[in-house]
């Protein structure tokens, strides 16, 4: 965001005090949003904003809603009654027993950026125009709302959509706190005179105050209501929570089930209803990729359940889904510890089997220090357990599923042929044993994995056939189009790569990789303007994408826009001062602007970080040569040749420098080596070598 008007951050002890600062200010088309995570869990704030805005947009500009249907329905599931779900995938449609794929942790940022794009499209003069939105209790929002609000603050200018973010003090989410400090003007609400309320008496007055606290779903900031609530006998409090949970359930709004309803059930009179509510919320959250919330519900659920037969199904769900979420969040040590606790707590073969598989994935995918041999030992346990399953179909499915995990391990240790065998035989087994409509999701995963393996083996036509097949089966899964685009890119079929990247963009919430790769394809096609547009958007949704910043700086430099190139290089280096390629690019910018000493410092610094960076070697030698230091150029190229003995450009440049020093024989040898390695400047090299031979008197 530029230096224009800032958003507002209103902090104050009480809601009434905060409201006094914005009630008279917020006018026109305005929305008031409750953001406390206790209400609707993940996306309480984002979902409520969409519930208020989308119906009016759907009536007038349905095509805008359709473009963002995936993110809208994920954040506000109640809108399925208004917005058709037009982009279902095998992943989203899979029944619980067949759900074998979970989303990347990065998906939630894709969803956020998609909704921000939607809001930017509708807050233009020809549509809704400028909006004002007040987010109350934002300091108590859930992690994903913190991600959403911080992105909204950064990407949307206050002139287009003014945000008023209300907190009691500092924000609870670090991302939101950082964004508020940077993009909002903080105003402290004055303390209002306290209202006289007696809570020391008995009877109706105390009960009324306690009911208000429960009706607020625990979000009230009035101390007298909390005090009255806490003074009630436990059975009376439970009755209030039971009644409120029943009321919310009767409303039929889906998202209450992921916030207030489980909170009330935990404080109600039925332990079984508490476990059921927590498990339902847990299952939903892991399926949409809300992993922090999954962990929260899982840990809360484990306090109610145990490993007895009566509770086993709940306890295993709370444990297994929580470990999956912890792994996705990179909290792998916690995930493994919880899995080992499960092994020590029950002799269930099901638990032993799934823990073995999950632990194998920790060691081959998630742990910071991967140990593929340990992963192999665990996966072999899972495969062995699978052989004991009596049901033929389930035995086949589990065997293939775990062998697919083994194939991943084989890929990681570069046994690619073995990985291909495991996946291929798995496909064949499932096709023999299962009905055509059974386990469609995992069967599509196997086709996709086989395509990726074949692509890594450079068996491109076979890989393409499998990509085509899986896209036919699951056409709305964007990663398949993205991966097929990557394959076309490798095959040099750039127009088809762009076509696939574009289709992935059209059916998916935005993700940085597809814009980065399409920009690269555009650049190779000579479409610099389109490449720059993709890099611009990429860096809008992900300002920390260093390779995107590097590539845009390079395009700016090639276009002679050195000031813009410098801005990208310097902003990238502010994020990572040790990024050798950015330092090299900065050196080229300094050269283009005639700052030769600064250029030499930047190129030297790049090589100190990465001694094998070919571009830095080449450009440092060119710089030294242009500074009349031919011997320095030769010395630099001597070091470069040690790193890159097959790089023809190094021999060509060194020969040129040697020739200028009168070292004719050495220059001839380098020109000959450059010709041997092959290059585009063959005619010029022959002419220069001829000149050196004449100087030697050998021609």
Coordinates of N, CA and C in Angstrom, one line a residue, residues 354-430:
X354 N -2.1 -47.3 11.1 CA -2.2 -45.9 10.7 C -1.1 -45.1 11.3
X355 N -0.7 -45.4 12.6 CA 0.4 -44.7 13.2 C 1.7 -45.0 12.4
X356 N 1.9 -46.3 12.0 CA 3.1 -46.7 11.3 C 3.2 -45.9 10.0
X357 N 2.1 -45.8 9.3 CA 2.1 -45.0 8.0 C 2.4 -43.5 8.3
X358 N 1.7 -42.9 9.3 CA 1.8 -41.5 9.5 C 3.3 -41.2 10.0
X359 N 3.9 -42.1 10.8 CA 5.2 -41.9 11.2 C 6.2 -42.0 10.1
X360 N 6.0 -42.9 9.1 CA 6.8 -43.0 7.9 C 6.8 -41.7 7.2
X361 N 5.6 -41.1 7.0 CA 5.5 -39.8 6.3 C 6.2 -38.7 7.1
X362 N 6.2 -38.7 8.4 CA 6.9 -37.7 9.1 C 8.4 -37.7 8.8
X363 N 8.9 -38.9 8.7 CA 10.4 -39.1 8.5 C 10.8 -38.8 7.0
X364 N 9.9 -39.1 6.1 CA 10.3 -38.9 4.7 C 9.8 -37.6 4.1
X365 N 8.8 -36.9 4.8 CA 8.2 -35.7 4.2 C 8.3 -34.4 5.1
X366 N 8.1 -34.6 6.4 CA 7.8 -33.5 7.3 C 8.9 -33.1 8.2
X367 N 9.6 -34.0 8.8 CA 10.7 -33.7 9.7 C 11.7 -32.8 9.1
X368 N 12.3 -31.9 9.8 CA 13.3 -31.0 9.3 C 14.5 -31.9 8.8
X369 N 14.9 -32.8 9.6 CA 16.0 -33.8 9.3 C 15.4 -35.1 8.9
X370 N 15.2 -35.3 7.6 CA 14.5 -36.4 7.1 C 15.4 -37.7 7.2
X371 N 14.8 -38.8 7.4 CA 15.5 -40.1 7.6 C 14.7 -41.1 6.8
X372 N 15.1 -41.3 5.6 CA 14.3 -42.2 4.7 C 14.4 -43.6 5.1
X373 N 15.5 -44.1 5.7 CA 15.6 -45.5 6.1 C 14.6 -45.7 7.3
X374 N 14.5 -44.8 8.2 CA 13.6 -45.0 9.3 C 12.1 -45.0 8.7
X375 N 11.9 -44.1 7.8 CA 10.6 -44.0 7.1 C 10.3 -45.4 6.5
X376 N 11.2 -46.0 5.8 CA 11.0 -47.3 5.2 C 10.6 -48.3 6.2
X377 N 11.3 -48.3 7.4 CA 11.0 -49.3 8.4 C 9.5 -49.2 8.9
X378 N 9.1 -47.9 9.1 CA 7.7 -47.7 9.5 C 6.7 -48.1 8.4
X379 N 7.0 -47.8 7.2 CA 6.0 -48.1 6.1 C 5.9 -49.6 5.9
X380 N 7.0 -50.3 6.1 CA 6.9 -51.7 6.0 C 6.1 -52.3 7.0
X381 N 6.1 -51.7 8.2 CA 5.2 -52.2 9.3 C 3.7 -52.0 8.9
X382 N 3.4 -50.8 8.3 CA 2.1 -50.6 7.9 C 1.6 -51.6 6.8
X383 N 2.5 -51.8 5.8 CA 2.2 -52.8 4.8 C 2.0 -54.2 5.3
X384 N 2.8 -54.5 6.3 CA 2.6 -55.9 6.9 C 1.3 -56.0 7.7
X385 N 0.9 -54.9 8.4 CA -0.4 -54.9 9.1 C -1.5 -55.0 8.1
X386 N -1.4 -54.3 6.9 CA -2.5 -54.3 6.0 C -2.8 -55.7 5.4
X387 N -1.8 -56.6 5.4 CA -2.0 -58.0 4.9 C -2.9 -58.8 5.8
X388 N -3.1 -58.3 7.1 CA -3.9 -59.1 8.0 C -5.4 -58.7 7.9
X389 N -5.7 -57.7 7.1 CA -7.1 -57.3 7.0 C -7.9 -58.4 6.2
X390 N -9.0 -58.8 6.8 CA -9.8 -59.9 6.2 C -10.5 -59.5 4.9
X391 N -11.2 -58.3 4.9 CA -11.9 -57.9 3.8 C -11.0 -57.7 2.6
X392 N -11.3 -58.3 1.5 CA -10.4 -58.3 0.3 C -10.2 -56.9 -0.2
X393 N -11.4 -56.1 -0.4 CA -11.3 -54.8 -0.9 C -10.5 -53.9 0.0
X394 N -10.8 -53.9 1.3 CA -10.1 -53.1 2.2 C -8.6 -53.4 2.3
X395 N -8.3 -54.7 2.2 CA -6.9 -55.2 2.2 C -6.2 -54.6 1.0
X396 N -6.8 -54.7 -0.2 CA -6.2 -54.2 -1.4 C -6.0 -52.7 -1.3
X397 N -7.0 -52.0 -0.9 CA -6.9 -50.6 -0.8 C -5.8 -50.1 0.1
X398 N -5.8 -50.7 1.3 CA -4.7 -50.3 2.3 C -3.3 -50.7 1.8
X399 N -3.2 -51.8 1.2 CA -1.9 -52.3 0.7 C -1.4 -51.3 -0.4
X400 N -2.3 -50.9 -1.3 CA -1.9 -50.0 -2.3 C -1.6 -48.6 -1.8
X401 N -2.4 -48.2 -0.8 CA -2.2 -46.9 -0.2 C -0.9 -46.8 0.5
X402 N -0.5 -47.8 1.2 CA 0.8 -47.8 1.9 C 2.0 -48.0 0.9
X403 N 1.7 -48.8 -0.1 CA 2.8 -48.9 -1.1 C 3.0 -47.6 -1.9
X404 N 2.0 -46.8 -2.0 CA 2.1 -45.5 -2.6 C 3.0 -44.6 -1.7
X405 N 2.9 -44.7 -0.4 CA 3.8 -44.1 0.5 C 5.2 -44.6 0.4
X406 N 5.4 -45.9 0.2 CA 6.7 -46.5 -0.1 C 7.3 -45.9 -1.4
X407 N 6.4 -45.7 -2.4 CA 6.9 -45.2 -3.6 C 7.5 -43.8 -3.4
X408 N 6.9 -43.0 -2.6 CA 7.4 -41.7 -2.3 C 8.8 -41.8 -1.6
X409 N 9.0 -42.7 -0.7 CA 10.3 -42.9 -0.1 C 11.3 -43.3 -1.2
X410 N 10.9 -44.2 -2.1 CA 11.8 -44.6 -3.2 C 12.2 -43.4 -4.0
X411 N 11.3 -42.5 -4.3 CA 11.6 -41.3 -5.1 C 12.6 -40.5 -4.3
X412 N 12.5 -40.4 -3.0 CA 13.4 -39.5 -2.2 C 14.8 -40.1 -2.2
X413 N 14.9 -41.4 -2.4 CA 16.3 -42.0 -2.4 C 16.7 -42.3 -3.8
X414 N 16.0 -41.8 -4.8 CA 16.3 -41.8 -6.2 C 16.2 -43.3 -6.8
X415 N 15.3 -44.1 -6.3 CA 15.0 -45.4 -6.8 C 13.7 -45.2 -7.6
X416 N 13.8 -44.5 -8.7 CA 12.6 -44.1 -9.5 C 11.9 -45.2 -10.2
X417 N 12.7 -46.2 -10.7 CA 12.1 -47.3 -11.4 C 11.2 -48.1 -10.4
X418 N 11.7 -48.3 -9.1 CA 11.0 -49.0 -8.1 C 9.7 -48.2 -7.7
X419 N 9.8 -46.9 -7.7 CA 8.6 -46.1 -7.4 C 7.6 -46.3 -8.5
X420 N 8.0 -46.3 -9.7 CA 7.1 -46.5 -10.8 C 6.4 -47.9 -10.8
X421 N 7.2 -48.9 -10.4 CA 6.6 -50.3 -10.3 C 5.6 -50.3 -9.2
X422 N 5.8 -49.7 -8.1 CA 4.9 -49.8 -7.0 C 3.6 -49.1 -7.3
X423 N 3.7 -48.0 -8.0 CA 2.4 -47.2 -8.3 C 1.7 -48.0 -9.4
X424 N 2.4 -48.5 -10.4 CA 1.7 -49.2 -11.5 C 1.0 -50.4 -11.0
X425 N 1.7 -51.2 -10.2 CA 1.1 -52.4 -9.7 C -0.1 -52.1 -8.8
X426 N 0.0 -51.0 -8.1 CA -1.1 -50.6 -7.2 C -2.3 -50.3 -8.0
X427 N -2.1 -49.6 -9.2 CA -3.3 -49.3 -10.1 C -3.9 -50.6 -10.5
X428 N -3.1 -51.5 -11.0 CA -3.6 -52.7 -11.5 C -4.4 -53.5 -10.5
X429 N -3.9 -53.5 -9.2 CA -4.6 -54.3 -8.2 C -5.9 -53.7 -7.9
X430 N -6.0 -52.4 -7.7 CA -7.3 -51.7 -7.5 C -8.3 -51.9 -8.6

